[in-house]
mmCIF file of C-alpha atoms in Angstrom:
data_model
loop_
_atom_site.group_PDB
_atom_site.id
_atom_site.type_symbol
_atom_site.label_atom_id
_atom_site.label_comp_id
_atom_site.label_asym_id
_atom_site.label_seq_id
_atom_site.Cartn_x
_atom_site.Cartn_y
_atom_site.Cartn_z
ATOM 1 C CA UNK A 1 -48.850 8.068 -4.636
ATOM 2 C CA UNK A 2 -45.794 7.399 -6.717
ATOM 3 C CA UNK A 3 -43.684 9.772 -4.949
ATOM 4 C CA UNK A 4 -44.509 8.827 -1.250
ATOM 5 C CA UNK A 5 -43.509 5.333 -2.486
ATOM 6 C CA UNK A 6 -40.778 6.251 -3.543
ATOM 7 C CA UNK A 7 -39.965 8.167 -0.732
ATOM 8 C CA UNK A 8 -40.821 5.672 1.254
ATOM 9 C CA UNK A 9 -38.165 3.537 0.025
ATOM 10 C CA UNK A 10 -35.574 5.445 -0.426
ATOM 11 C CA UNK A 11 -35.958 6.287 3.432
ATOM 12 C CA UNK A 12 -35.692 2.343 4.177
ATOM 13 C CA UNK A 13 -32.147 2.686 2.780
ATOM 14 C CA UNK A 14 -31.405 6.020 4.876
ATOM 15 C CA UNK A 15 -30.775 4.148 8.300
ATOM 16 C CA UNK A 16 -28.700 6.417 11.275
ATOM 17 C CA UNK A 17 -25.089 6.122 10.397
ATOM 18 C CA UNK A 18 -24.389 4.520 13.798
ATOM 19 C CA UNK A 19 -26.610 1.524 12.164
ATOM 20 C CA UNK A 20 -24.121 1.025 9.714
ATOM 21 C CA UNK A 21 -21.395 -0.708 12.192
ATOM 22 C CA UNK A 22 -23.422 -3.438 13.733
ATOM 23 C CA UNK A 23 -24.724 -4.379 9.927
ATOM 24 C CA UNK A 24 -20.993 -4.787 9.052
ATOM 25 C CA UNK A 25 -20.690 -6.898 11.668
ATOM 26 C CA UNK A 26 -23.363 -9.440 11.105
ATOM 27 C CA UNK A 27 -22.036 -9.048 7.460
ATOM 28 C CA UNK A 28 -18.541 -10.669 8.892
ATOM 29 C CA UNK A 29 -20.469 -12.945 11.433
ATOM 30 C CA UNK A 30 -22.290 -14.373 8.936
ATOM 31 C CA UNK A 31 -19.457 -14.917 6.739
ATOM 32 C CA UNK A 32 -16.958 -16.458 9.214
ATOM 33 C CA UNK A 33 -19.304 -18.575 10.781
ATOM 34 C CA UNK A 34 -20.538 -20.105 7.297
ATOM 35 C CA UNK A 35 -16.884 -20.799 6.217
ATOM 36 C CA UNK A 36 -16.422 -22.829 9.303
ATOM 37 C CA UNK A 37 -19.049 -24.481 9.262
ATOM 38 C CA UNK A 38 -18.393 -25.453 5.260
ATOM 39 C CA UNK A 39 -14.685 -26.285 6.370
ATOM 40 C CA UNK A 40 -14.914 -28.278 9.264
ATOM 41 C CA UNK A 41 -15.312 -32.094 8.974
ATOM 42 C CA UNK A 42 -17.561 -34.443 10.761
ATOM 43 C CA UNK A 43 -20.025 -31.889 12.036
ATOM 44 C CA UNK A 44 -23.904 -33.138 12.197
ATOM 45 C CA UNK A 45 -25.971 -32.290 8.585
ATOM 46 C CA UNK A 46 -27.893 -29.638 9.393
ATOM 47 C CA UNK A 47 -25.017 -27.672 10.357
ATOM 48 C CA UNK A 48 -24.631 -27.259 6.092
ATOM 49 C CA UNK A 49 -27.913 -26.160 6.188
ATOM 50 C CA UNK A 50 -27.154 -23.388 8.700
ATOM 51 C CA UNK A 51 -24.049 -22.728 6.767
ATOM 52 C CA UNK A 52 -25.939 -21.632 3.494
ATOM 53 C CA UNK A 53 -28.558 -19.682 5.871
ATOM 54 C CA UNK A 54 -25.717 -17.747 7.227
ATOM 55 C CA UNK A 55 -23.891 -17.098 4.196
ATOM 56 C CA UNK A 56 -26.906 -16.055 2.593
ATOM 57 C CA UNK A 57 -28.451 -13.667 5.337
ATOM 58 C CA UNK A 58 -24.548 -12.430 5.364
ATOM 59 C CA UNK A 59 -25.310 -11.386 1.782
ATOM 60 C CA UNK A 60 -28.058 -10.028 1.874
ATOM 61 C CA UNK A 61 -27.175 -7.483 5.104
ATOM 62 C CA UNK A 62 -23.798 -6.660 3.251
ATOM 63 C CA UNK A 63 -25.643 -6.120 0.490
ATOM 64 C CA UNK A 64 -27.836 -3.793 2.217
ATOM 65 C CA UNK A 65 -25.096 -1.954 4.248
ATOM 66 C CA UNK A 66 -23.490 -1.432 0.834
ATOM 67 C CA UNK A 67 -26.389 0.351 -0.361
ATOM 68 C CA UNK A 68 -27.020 2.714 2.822
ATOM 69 C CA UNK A 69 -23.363 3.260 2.217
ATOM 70 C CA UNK A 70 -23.565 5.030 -0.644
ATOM 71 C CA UNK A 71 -27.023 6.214 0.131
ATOM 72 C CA UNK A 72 -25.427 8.232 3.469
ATOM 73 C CA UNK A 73 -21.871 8.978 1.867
ATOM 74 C CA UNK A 74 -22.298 12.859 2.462
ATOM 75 C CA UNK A 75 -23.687 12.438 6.119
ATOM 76 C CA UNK A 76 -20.696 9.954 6.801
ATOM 77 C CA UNK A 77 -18.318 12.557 5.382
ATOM 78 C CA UNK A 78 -19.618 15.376 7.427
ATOM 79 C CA UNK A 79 -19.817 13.404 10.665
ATOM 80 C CA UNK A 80 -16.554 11.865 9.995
ATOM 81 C CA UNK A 81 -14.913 15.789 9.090
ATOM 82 C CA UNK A 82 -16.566 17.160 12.955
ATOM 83 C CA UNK A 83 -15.065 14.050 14.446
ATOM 84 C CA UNK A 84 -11.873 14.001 13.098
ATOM 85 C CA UNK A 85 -11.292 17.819 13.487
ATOM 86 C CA UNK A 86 -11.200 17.518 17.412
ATOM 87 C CA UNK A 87 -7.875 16.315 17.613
ATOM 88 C CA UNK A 88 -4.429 16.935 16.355
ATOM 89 C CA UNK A 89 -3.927 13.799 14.569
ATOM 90 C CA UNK A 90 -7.240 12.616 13.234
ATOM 91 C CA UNK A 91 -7.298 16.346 11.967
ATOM 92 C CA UNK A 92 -4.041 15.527 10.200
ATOM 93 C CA UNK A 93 -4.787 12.328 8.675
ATOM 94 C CA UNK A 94 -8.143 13.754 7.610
ATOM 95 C CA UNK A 95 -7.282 16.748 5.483
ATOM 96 C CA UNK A 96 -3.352 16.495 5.035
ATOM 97 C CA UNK A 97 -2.672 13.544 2.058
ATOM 98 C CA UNK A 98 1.109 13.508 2.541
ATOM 99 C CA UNK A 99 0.984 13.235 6.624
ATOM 100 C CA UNK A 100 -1.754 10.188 6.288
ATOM 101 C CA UNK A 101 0.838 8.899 3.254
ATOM 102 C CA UNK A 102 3.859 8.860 5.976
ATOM 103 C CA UNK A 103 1.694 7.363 8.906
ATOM 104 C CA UNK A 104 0.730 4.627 6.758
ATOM 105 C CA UNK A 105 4.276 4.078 5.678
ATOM 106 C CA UNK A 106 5.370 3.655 9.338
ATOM 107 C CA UNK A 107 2.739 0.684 9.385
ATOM 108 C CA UNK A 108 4.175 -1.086 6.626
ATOM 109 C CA UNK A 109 7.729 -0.360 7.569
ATOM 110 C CA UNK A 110 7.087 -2.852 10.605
ATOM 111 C CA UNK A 111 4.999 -5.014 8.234
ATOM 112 C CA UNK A 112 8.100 -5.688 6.034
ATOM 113 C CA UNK A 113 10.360 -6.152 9.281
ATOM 114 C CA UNK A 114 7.940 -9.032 10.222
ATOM 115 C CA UNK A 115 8.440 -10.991 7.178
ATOM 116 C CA UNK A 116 11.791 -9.814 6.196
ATOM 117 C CA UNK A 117 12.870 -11.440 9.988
ATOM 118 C CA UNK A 118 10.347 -14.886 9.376
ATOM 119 C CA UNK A 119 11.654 -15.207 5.969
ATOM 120 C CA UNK A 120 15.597 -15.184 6.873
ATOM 121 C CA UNK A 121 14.905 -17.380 9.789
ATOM 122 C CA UNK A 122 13.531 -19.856 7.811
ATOM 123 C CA UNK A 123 16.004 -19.759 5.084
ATOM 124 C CA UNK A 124 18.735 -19.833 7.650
ATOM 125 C CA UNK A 125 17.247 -22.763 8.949
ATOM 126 C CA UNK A 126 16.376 -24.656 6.079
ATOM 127 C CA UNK A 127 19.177 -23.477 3.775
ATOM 128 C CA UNK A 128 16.503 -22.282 1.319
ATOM 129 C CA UNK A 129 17.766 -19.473 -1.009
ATOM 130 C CA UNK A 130 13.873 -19.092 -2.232
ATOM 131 C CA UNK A 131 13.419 -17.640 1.279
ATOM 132 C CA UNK A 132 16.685 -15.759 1.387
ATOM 133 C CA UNK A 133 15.528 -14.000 -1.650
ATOM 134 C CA UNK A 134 12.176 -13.399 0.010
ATOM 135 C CA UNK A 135 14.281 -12.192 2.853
ATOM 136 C CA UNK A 136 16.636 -9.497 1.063
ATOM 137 C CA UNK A 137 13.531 -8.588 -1.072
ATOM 138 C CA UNK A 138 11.468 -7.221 2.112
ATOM 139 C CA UNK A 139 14.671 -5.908 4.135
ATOM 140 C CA UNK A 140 15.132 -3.328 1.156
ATOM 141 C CA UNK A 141 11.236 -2.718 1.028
ATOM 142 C CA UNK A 142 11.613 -1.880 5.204
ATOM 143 C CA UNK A 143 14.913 0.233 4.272
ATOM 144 C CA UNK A 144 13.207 2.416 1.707
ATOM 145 C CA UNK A 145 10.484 3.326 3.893
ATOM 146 C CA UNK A 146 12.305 4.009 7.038
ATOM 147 C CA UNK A 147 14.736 6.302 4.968
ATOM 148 C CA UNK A 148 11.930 8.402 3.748
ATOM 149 C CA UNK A 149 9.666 7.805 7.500
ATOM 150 C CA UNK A 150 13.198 9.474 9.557
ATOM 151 C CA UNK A 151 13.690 11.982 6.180
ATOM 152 C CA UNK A 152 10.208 13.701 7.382
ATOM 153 C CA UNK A 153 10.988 14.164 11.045
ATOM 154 C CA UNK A 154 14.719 15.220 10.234
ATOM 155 C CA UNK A 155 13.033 18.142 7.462
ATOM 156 C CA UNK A 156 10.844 19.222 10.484
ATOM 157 C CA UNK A 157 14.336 20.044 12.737
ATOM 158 C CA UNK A 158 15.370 21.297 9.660
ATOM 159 C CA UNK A 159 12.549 24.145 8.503
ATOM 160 C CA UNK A 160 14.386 26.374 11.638
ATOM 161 C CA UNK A 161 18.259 26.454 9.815
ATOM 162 C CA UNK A 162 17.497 25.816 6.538
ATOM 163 C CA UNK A 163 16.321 27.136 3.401
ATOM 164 C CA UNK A 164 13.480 25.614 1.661
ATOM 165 C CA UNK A 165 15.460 25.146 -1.530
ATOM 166 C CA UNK A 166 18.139 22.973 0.187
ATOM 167 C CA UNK A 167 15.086 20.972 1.972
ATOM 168 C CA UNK A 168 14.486 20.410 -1.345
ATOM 169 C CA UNK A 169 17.407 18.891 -2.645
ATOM 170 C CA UNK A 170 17.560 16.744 1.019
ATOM 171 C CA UNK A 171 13.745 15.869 -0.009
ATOM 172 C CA UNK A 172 14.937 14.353 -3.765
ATOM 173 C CA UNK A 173 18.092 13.100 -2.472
ATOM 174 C CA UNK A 174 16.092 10.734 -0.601
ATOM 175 C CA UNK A 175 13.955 9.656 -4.069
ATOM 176 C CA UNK A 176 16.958 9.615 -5.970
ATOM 177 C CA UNK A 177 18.059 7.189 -3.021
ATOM 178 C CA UNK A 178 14.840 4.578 -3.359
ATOM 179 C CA UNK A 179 15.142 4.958 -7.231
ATOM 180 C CA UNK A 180 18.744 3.440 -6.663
ATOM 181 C CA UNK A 181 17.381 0.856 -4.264
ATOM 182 C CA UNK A 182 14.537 -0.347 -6.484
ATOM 183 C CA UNK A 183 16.757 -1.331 -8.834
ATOM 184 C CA UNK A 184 18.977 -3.643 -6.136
ATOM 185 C CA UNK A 185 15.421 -4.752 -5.394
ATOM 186 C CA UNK A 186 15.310 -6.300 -8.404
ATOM 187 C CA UNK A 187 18.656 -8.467 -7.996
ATOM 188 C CA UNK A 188 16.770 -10.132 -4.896
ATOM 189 C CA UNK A 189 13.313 -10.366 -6.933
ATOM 190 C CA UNK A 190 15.086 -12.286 -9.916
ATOM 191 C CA UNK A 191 16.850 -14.836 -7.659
ATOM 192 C CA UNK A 192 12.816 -15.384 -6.137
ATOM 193 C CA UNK A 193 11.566 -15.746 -9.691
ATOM 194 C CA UNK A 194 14.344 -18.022 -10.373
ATOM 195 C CA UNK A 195 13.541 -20.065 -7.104
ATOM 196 C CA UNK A 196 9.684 -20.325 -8.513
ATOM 197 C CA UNK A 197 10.654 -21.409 -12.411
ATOM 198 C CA UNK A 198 13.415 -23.415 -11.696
ATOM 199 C CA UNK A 199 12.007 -25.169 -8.452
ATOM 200 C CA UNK A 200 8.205 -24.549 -8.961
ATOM 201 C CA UNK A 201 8.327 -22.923 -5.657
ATOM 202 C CA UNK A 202 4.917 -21.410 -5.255
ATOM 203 C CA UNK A 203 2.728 -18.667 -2.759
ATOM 204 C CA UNK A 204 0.746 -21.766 -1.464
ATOM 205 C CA UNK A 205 -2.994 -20.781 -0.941
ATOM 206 C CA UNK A 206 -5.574 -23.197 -0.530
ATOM 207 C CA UNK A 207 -9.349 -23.549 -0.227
ATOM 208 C CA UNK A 208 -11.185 -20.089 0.282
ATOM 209 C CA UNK A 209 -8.143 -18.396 1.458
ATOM 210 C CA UNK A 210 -7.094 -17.853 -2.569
ATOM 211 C CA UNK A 211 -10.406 -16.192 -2.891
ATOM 212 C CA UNK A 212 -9.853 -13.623 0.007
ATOM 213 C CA UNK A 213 -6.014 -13.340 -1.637
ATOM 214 C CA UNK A 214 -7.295 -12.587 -5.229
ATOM 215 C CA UNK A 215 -9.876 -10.177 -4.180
ATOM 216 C CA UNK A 216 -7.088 -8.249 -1.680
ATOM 217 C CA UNK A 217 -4.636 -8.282 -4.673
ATOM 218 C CA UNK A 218 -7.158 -6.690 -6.959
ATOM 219 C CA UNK A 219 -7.766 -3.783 -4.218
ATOM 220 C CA UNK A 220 -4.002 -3.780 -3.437
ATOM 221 C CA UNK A 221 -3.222 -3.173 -7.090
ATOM 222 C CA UNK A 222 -6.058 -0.607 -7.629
ATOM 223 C CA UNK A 223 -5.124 1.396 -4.823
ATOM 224 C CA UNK A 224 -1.620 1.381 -5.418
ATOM 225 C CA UNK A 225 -2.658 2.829 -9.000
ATOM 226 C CA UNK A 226 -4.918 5.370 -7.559
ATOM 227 C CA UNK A 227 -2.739 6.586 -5.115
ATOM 228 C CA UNK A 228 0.813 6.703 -7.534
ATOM 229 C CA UNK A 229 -1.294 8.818 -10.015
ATOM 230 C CA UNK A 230 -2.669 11.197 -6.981
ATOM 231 C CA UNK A 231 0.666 11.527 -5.910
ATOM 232 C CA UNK A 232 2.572 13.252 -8.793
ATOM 233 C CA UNK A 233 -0.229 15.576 -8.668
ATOM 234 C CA UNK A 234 1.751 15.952 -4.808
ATOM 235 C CA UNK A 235 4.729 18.377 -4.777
ATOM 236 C CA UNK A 236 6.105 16.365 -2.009
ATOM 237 C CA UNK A 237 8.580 13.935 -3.818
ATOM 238 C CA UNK A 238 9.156 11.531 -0.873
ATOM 239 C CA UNK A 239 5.391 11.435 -0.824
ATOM 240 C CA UNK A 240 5.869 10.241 -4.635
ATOM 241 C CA UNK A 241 8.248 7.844 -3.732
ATOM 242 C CA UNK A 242 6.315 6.300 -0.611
ATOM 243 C CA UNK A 243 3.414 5.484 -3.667
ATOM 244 C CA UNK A 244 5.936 3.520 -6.067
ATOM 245 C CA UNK A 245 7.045 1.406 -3.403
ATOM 246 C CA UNK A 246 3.991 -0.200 -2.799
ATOM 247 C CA UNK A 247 3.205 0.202 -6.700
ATOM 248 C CA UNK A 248 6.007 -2.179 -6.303
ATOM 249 C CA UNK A 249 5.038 -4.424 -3.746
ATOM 250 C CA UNK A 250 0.975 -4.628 -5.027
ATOM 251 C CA UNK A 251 2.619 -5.790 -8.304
ATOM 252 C CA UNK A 252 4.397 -8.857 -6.597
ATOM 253 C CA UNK A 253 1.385 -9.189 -5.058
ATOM 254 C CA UNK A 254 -0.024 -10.521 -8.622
ATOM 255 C CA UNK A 255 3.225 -12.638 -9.332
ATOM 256 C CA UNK A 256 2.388 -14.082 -5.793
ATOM 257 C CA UNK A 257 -1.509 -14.781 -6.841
ATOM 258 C CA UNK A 258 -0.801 -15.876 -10.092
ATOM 259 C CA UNK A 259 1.013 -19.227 -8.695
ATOM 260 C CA UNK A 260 -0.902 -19.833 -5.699
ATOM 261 C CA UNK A 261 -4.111 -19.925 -8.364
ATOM 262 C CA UNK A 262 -2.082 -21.731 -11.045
ATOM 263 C CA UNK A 263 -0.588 -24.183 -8.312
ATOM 264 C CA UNK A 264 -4.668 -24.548 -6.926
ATOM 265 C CA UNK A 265 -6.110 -25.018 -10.603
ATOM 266 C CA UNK A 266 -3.682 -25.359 -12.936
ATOM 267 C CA UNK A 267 -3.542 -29.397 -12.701
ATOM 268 C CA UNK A 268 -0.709 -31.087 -13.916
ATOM 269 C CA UNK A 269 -0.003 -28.039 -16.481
ATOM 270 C CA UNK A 270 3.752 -26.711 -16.622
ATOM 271 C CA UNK A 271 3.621 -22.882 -15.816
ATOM 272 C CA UNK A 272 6.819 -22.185 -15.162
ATOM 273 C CA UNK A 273 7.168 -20.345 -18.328
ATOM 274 C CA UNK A 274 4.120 -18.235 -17.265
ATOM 275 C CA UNK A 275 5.355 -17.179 -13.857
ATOM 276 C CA UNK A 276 8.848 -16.309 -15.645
ATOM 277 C CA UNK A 277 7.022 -13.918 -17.785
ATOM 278 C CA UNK A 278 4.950 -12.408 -15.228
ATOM 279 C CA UNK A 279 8.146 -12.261 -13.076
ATOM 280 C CA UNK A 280 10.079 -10.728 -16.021
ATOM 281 C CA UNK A 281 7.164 -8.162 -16.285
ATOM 282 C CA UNK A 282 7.269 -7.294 -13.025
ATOM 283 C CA UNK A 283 10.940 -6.735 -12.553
ATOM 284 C CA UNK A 284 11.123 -4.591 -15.883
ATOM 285 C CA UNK A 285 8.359 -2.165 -14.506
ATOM 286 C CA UNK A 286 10.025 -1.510 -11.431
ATOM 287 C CA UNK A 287 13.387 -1.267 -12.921
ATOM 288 C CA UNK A 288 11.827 1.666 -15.195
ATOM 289 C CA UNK A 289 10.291 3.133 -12.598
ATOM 290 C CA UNK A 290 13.997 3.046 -10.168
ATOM 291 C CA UNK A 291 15.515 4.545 -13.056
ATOM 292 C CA UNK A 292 12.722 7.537 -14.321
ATOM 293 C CA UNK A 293 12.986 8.359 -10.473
ATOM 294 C CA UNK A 294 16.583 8.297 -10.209
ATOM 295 C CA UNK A 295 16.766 10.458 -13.849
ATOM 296 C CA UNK A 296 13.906 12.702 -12.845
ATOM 297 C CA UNK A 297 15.557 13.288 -9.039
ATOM 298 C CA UNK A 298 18.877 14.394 -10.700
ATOM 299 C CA UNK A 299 17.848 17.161 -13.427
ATOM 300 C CA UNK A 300 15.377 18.307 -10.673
ATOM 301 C CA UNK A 301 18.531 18.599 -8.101
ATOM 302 C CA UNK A 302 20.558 20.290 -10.542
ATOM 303 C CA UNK A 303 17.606 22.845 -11.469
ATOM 304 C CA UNK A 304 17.071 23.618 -7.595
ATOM 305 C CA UNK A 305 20.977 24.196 -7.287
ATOM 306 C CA UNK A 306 21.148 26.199 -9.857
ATOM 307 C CA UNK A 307 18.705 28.395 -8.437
ATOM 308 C CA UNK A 308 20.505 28.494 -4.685
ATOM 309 C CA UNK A 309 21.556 32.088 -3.483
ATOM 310 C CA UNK A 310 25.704 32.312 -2.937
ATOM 311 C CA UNK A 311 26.627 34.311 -0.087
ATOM 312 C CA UNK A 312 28.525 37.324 -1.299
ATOM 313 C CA UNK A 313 32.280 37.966 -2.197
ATOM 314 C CA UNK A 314 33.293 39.148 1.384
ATOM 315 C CA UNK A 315 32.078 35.971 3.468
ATOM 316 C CA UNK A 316 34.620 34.064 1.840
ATOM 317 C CA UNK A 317 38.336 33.739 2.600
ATOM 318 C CA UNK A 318 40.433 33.602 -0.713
ATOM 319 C CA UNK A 319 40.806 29.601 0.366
ATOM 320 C CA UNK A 320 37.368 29.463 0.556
ATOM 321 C CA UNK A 321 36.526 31.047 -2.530
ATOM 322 C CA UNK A 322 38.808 29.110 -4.519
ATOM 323 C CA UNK A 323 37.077 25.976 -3.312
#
């Protein structure tokens, strides 16, 4: 009797997969419509009322949808594999880490574009170095991605004329080059840091938007973790370097959270000193991390040289050989 309980209930959390979308979406529903309702002023009282209703059957239906999640992980895997290997490029994200690590990177190329171009107009326009900073800091973020983005579709013109040792050395060239560039990053992410302690400049957030921020941050940060340590398991270096960039930029992230949350509940506390530390932290992290990936590019350059075959005596001229 046990067991057909049991089994009973564990079938009530083994919906079809398809079920799982629409929960998700009364999950969001129920969440954007109770915010609203909380935020908005001079609305009748029974619109509270519905606001608590929705929020709580939006909890209870996420809950839920978590659960079935988890519950039909392996048939979501297996229906998402068949899917996926129909086409070229769902195939590719799907099973290849490095080609889903260079799509994504193309995303947040024109990501940083966006608020490297908001950011200068605005400090053009208001003289404000804070933004200028802001400005310079994303530019190099954009310019670090694109040069390893345009390094993976030059190596596939490449594959036909050259060798795979001296794809190689292109390949860390281009870390060595974003090792270099995360330490100029730093110059712009001091004068930033400077802009918050000096001026008390803050990442404004207010009212449940710092919530959504802090729990994004934490996932941003996790992720970025996850991901750096999967990819120096990755032989692919610009794959490496593609993860400590937005190591990077999910750190700033918490330099960014940290005032919005100290500006929303620190009161009439002085933390300037605390976001110069955390500031300081951050810069002396990446700076370590520009220069083990500028060190670590050049021995492995000169070990892959090392190992290039010369063409023999006769294909040189005596100029030639002598240079």
């Amino acid at each position: 009797m046990k067991e057909k309980n049991q089994s009973r209930f564990s079938r009530v959390f083994r919906p079809p997969v398809w079920v799982l979308f629409p929960l998700y979406f009364v999950a969001v529903a129920g969440v954007v419509v109770g915010s609203l309702l909380c935020l908005l002023q001079g609305l009748p009282e029974y619109c509270g009322e519905i606001a608590y209703a929705a929020l709580g059957i939006a909890f209870f239906v996420l809950l839920y949808a978590v659960i079935a999640t988890v519950k039909l992980k392996d048939d979501i895997k297996t229906k998402f594999k068949a899917w996926a290997a129909k086409y070229t490029f769902t195939n590719r994200m799907a099973t290849q880490y490095g080609y889903r690590t260079v799509i994504f990177a193309m995303g947040s190329i024109v990501v940083s574009f966006a608020f490297a171009a908001f950011n200068a107009v605005i400090g053009i326009t208001e003289r404000s170095v804070w933004n200028g900073a802001l400005a310079a800091y994303y530019f190099i973020l954009m310019t670090m991605r694109a040069v390893l983005v345009f390094w993976h579709g030059k190596k596939r013109r490449l594959k036909k004329r050259e060798t795979q040792t001296e794809l190689k050395i292109g390949e860390l060239k281009r870390y060595r080059t974003c090792g270099i560039l995360l330490l100029v990053l730093q110059f712009a992410f001091s004068a930033a840091i400077i802009q918050v302690v000096m001026s008390e400049r803050v990442f404004e957030r207010t009212g449940l938007v710092i919530y959504v921020t802090a729990v994004y941050t934490v996932y941003k940060v996790t992720m970025a973790i996850i991901n750096t340590v999967k990819a120096h398991k990755n032989d692919d270096m610009t794959v490496r370097a593609i993860r400590s960039i937005n190591l990077v930029d999910a750190l700033v992230s918490i330099l960014a959270l940290q005032t919005a949350m100290l500006f929303e509940f620190g009161g009439e506390v002085d933390y300037s000193f605390a976001n110069g530390m955390v500031g300081m932290g951050v810069c002396a992290v990446a700076a370590i991390l520009g220069v083990y990936m500028i060190v670590n590019a050049h021995l492995k350059i000169k070990k892959a040289r090392k190992g290039l075959e010369l063409p023999s005596y006769e294909t040189y001229t005596a100029d030639e050989y002598e240079e």
